Short mmCIF file of C-alpha atoms in Angstrom, two decimals:
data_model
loop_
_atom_site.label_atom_id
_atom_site.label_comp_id
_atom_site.label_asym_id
_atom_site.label_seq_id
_atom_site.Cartn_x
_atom_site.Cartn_y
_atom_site.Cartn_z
CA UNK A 22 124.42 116.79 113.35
CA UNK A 23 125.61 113.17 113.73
CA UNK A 24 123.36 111.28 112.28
CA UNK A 25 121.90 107.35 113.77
CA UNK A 26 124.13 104.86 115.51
CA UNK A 27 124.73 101.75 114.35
CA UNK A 28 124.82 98.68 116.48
CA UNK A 29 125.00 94.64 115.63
CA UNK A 30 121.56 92.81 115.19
CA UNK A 31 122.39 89.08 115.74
CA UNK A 32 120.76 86.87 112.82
CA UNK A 33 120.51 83.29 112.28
CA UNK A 34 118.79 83.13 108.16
CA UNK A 35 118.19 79.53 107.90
CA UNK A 36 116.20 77.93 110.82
CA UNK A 37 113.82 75.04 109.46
CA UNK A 38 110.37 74.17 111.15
CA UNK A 39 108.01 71.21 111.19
CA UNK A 40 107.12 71.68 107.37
CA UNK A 41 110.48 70.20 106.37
CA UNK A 42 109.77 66.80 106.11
CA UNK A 43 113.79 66.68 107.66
CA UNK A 44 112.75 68.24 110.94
CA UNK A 45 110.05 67.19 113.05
CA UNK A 46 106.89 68.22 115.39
CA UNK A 47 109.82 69.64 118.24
CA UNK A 48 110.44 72.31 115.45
CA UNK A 49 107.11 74.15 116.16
CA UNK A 50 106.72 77.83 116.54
CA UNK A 51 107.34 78.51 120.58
CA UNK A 52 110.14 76.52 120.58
CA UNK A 53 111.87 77.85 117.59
CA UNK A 54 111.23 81.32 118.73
CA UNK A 55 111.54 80.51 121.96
CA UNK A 56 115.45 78.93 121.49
CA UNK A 57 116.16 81.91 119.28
CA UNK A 58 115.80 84.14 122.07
CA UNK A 59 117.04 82.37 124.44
CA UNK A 60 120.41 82.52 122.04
CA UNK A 61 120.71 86.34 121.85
CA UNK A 62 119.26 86.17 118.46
CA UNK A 63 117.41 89.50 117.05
CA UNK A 64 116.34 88.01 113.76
CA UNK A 65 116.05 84.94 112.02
CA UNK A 66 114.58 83.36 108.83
CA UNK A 67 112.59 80.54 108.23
CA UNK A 68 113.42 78.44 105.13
CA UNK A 69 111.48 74.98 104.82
CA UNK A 70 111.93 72.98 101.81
CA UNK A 71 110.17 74.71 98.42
CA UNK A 72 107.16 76.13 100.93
CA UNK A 73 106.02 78.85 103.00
CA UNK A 74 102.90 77.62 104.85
CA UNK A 75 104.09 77.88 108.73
CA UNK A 76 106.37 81.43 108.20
CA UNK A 77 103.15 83.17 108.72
CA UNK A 78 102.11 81.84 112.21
CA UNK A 79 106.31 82.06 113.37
CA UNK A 80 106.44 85.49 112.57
CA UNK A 81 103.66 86.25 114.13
CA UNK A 82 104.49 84.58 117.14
CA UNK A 83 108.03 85.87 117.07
CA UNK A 84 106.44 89.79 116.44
CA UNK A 85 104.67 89.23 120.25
CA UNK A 86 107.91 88.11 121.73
CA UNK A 87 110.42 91.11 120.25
CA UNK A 88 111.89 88.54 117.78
CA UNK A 89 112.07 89.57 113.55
CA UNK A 90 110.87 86.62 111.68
CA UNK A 91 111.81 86.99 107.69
CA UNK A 92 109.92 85.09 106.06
CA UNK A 93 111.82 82.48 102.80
CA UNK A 94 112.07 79.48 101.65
CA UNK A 95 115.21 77.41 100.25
CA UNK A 96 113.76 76.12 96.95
CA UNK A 97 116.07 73.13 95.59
CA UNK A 98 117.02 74.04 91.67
CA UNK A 99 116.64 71.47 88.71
CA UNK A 100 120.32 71.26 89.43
CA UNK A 101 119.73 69.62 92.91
CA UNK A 102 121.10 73.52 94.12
CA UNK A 103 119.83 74.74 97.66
CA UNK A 104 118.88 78.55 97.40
CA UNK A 105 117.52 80.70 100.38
CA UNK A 106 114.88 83.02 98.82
CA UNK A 107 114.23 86.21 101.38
CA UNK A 108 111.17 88.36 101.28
CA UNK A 109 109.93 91.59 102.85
CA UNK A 110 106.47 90.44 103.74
CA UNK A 111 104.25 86.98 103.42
CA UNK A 112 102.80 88.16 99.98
CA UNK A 113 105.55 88.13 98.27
CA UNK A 114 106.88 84.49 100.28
CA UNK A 115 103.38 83.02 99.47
CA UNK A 116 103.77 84.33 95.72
CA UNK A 117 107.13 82.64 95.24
CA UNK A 118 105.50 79.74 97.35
CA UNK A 119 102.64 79.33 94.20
CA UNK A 120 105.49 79.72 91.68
CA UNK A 121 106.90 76.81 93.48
CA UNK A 122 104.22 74.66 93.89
CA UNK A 123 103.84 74.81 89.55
CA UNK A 124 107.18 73.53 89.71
CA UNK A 125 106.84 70.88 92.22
CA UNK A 126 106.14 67.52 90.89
CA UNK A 127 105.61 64.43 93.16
CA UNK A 128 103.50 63.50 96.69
CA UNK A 129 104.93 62.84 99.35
CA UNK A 130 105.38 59.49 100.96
CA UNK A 131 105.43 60.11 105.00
CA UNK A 132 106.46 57.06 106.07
CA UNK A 133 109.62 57.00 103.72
CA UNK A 134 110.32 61.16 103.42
CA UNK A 135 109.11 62.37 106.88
CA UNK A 136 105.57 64.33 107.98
CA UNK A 137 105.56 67.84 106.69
CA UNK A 138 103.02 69.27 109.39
CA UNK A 139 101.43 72.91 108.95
CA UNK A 140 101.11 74.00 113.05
CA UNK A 141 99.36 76.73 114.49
CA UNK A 142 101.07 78.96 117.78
CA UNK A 143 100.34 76.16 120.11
CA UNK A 144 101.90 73.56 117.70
CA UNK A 145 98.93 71.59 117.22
CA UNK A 146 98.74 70.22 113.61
CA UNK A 147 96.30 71.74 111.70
CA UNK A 148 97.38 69.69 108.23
CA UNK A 149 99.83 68.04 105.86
CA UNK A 150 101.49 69.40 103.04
CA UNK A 151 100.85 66.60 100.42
CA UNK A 152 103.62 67.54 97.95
CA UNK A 153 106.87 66.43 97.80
CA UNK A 154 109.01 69.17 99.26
CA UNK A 155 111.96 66.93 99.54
CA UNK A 156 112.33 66.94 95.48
CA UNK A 157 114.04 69.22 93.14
CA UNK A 158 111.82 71.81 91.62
CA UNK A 159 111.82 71.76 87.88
CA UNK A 160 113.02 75.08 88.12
CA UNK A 161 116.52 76.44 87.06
CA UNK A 162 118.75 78.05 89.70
CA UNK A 163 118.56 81.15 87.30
CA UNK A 164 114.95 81.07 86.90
CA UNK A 165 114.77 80.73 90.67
CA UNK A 166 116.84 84.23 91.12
CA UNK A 167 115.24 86.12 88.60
CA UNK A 168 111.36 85.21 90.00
CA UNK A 169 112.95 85.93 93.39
CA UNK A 170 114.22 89.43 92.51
CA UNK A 171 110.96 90.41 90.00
CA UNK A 172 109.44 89.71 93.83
CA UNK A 173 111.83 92.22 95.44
CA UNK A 174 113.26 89.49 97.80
CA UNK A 175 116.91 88.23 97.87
CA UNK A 176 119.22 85.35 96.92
CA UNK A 177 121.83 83.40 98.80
CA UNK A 178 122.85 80.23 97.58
CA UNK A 179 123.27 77.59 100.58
CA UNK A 180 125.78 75.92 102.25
CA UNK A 181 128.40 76.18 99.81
CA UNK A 182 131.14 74.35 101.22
CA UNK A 183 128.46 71.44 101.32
CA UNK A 184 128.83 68.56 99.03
CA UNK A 185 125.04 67.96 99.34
CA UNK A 186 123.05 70.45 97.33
CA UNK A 187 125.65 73.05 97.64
CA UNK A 188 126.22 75.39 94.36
CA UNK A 189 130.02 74.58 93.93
CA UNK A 190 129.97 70.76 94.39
CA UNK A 191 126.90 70.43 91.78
CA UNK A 192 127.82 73.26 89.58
CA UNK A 193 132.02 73.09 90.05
CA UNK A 194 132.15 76.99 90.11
CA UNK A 195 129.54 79.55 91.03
CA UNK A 196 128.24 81.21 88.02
CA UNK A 197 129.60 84.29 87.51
CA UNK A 198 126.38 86.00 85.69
CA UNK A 199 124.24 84.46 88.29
CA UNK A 200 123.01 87.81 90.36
CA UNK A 201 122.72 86.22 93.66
CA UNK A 202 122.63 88.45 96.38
CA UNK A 203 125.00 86.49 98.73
CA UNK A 204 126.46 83.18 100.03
CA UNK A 205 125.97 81.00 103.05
CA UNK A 206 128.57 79.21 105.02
CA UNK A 207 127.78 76.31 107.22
CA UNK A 208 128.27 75.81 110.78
CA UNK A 209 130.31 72.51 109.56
CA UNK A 210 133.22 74.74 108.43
CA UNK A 211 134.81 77.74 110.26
CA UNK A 212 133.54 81.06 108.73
CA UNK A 213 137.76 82.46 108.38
CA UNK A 214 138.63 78.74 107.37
CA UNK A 215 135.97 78.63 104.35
CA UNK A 216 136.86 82.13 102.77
CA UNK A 217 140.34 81.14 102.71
CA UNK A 218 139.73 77.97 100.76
CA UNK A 219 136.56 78.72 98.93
CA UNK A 220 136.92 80.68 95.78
CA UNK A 221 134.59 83.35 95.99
CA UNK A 222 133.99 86.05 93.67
CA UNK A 223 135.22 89.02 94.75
CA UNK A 224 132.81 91.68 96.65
CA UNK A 225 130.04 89.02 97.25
CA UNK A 226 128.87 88.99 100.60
CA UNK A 227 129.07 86.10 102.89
CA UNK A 228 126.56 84.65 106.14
CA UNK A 229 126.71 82.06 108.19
CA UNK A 230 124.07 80.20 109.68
CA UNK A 231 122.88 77.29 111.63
CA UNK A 232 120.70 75.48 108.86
CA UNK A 233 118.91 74.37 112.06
CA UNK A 234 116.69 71.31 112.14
CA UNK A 235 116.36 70.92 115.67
CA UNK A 236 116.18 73.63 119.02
CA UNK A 237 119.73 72.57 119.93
CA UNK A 238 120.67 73.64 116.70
CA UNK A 239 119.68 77.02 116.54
CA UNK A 240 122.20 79.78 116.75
CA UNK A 241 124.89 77.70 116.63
CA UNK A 242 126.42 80.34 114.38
CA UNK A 243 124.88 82.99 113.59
CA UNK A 244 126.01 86.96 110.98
CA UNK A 245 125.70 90.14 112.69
CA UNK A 246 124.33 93.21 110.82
CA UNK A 247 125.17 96.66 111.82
CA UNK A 248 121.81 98.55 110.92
#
């Protein structure tokens, strides 16, 4: 007896929202989830700067409209290295969201860094996320893995063919005892063009994604999973 088809789940990991002190108030939950359907997409992943606090109200949102919402973070290393953290469920974001926040020194400054606005469905503000998210954590990109996986969520270091806060251009090689659980590709690069002339270490998967800070943004590339 045959046993479950597979077919392709169109993702897009790395959609920011109003939090991210780079994005703004147009980056609330109906019109992320709204432009992610209206791209095909099946699942995404929302990844604001070192917090969590609006992944709760987008997947909910996204559950009522038939979209997946995964909820992450990309927490900025010691090294200035961007790193997508992925979780299951919102405990285990929010937990990695505390271990954060002990790491996070600064306040922000909104008229120099941007407003980092906490929305509910509607996309009324509800508050402000005082801390500097902008900043590098005082955490280690290895420290940031291991707390990651001791939380059963995943690892994919971002934008590597970046020269801001990508892994190669701060580091000068990926790590080869660093366990991360994959690699992201920008939308700057073609996907084909980047694995040809990006060392990568062999049998490490590879996504690409939009990094999208505005609804035009989103899904401009995009990984499909066969589940």
């Amino acid at each position: 007896m045959g046993g479950a088809k597979l077919r392709p789940f169109k993702a897009d990991l790395h959609i920011h929202s109003c939090l991210s002190p780079c994005a703004d108030l147009v980056m609330n939950p109906g019109n992320i989830v709204s432009r992610s359907i209206d791209k095909g997409l099946d699942i995404i992943a929302v990844c604001d700067h070192n917090s969590a606090e609006n992944g709760e109200v987008i997947q909910q949102l996204g559950r009522k409209r038939g979209l997946v919402v995964i909820p992450g973070m990309e927490v900025c290393s010691s090294e200035e290295v961007h790193i997508l953290t992925l979780f299951r469920d919102l405990a285990e974001t929010l937990a990695m969201q505390k271990y954060v926040y002990d790491h996070l020194p600064g306040a922000n400054q909104p008229d120099i860094f941007g407003e980092q606005s906490v929305v509910d469905e509607r996309g009324t503000v509800i508050d402000e996320n005082p801390r500097m998210l902008i900043m590098a954590t005082q955490l280690g990109i290895y420290e940031i893995v291991e707390k990651t996986h001791r939380l059963k969520g995943i690892c994919i270091a971002s934008h590597i063919d970046r020269p801001g806060y990508g892994i190669i251009r701060k580091l000068g090689f990926i790590p080869p005892d660093l366990p991360l659980d994959g690699l992201e590709i920008s939308r700057r690069i073609p996907f084909r063009e980047a694995l040809k002339n990006i060392s990568i270490p062999i049998n490490t998967p590879c996504i690409t994604s939009s990094d999208a800070h505005t609804p035009d943004d989103i899904g401009k590339v995009w990984t499909s999973f066969n589940m």
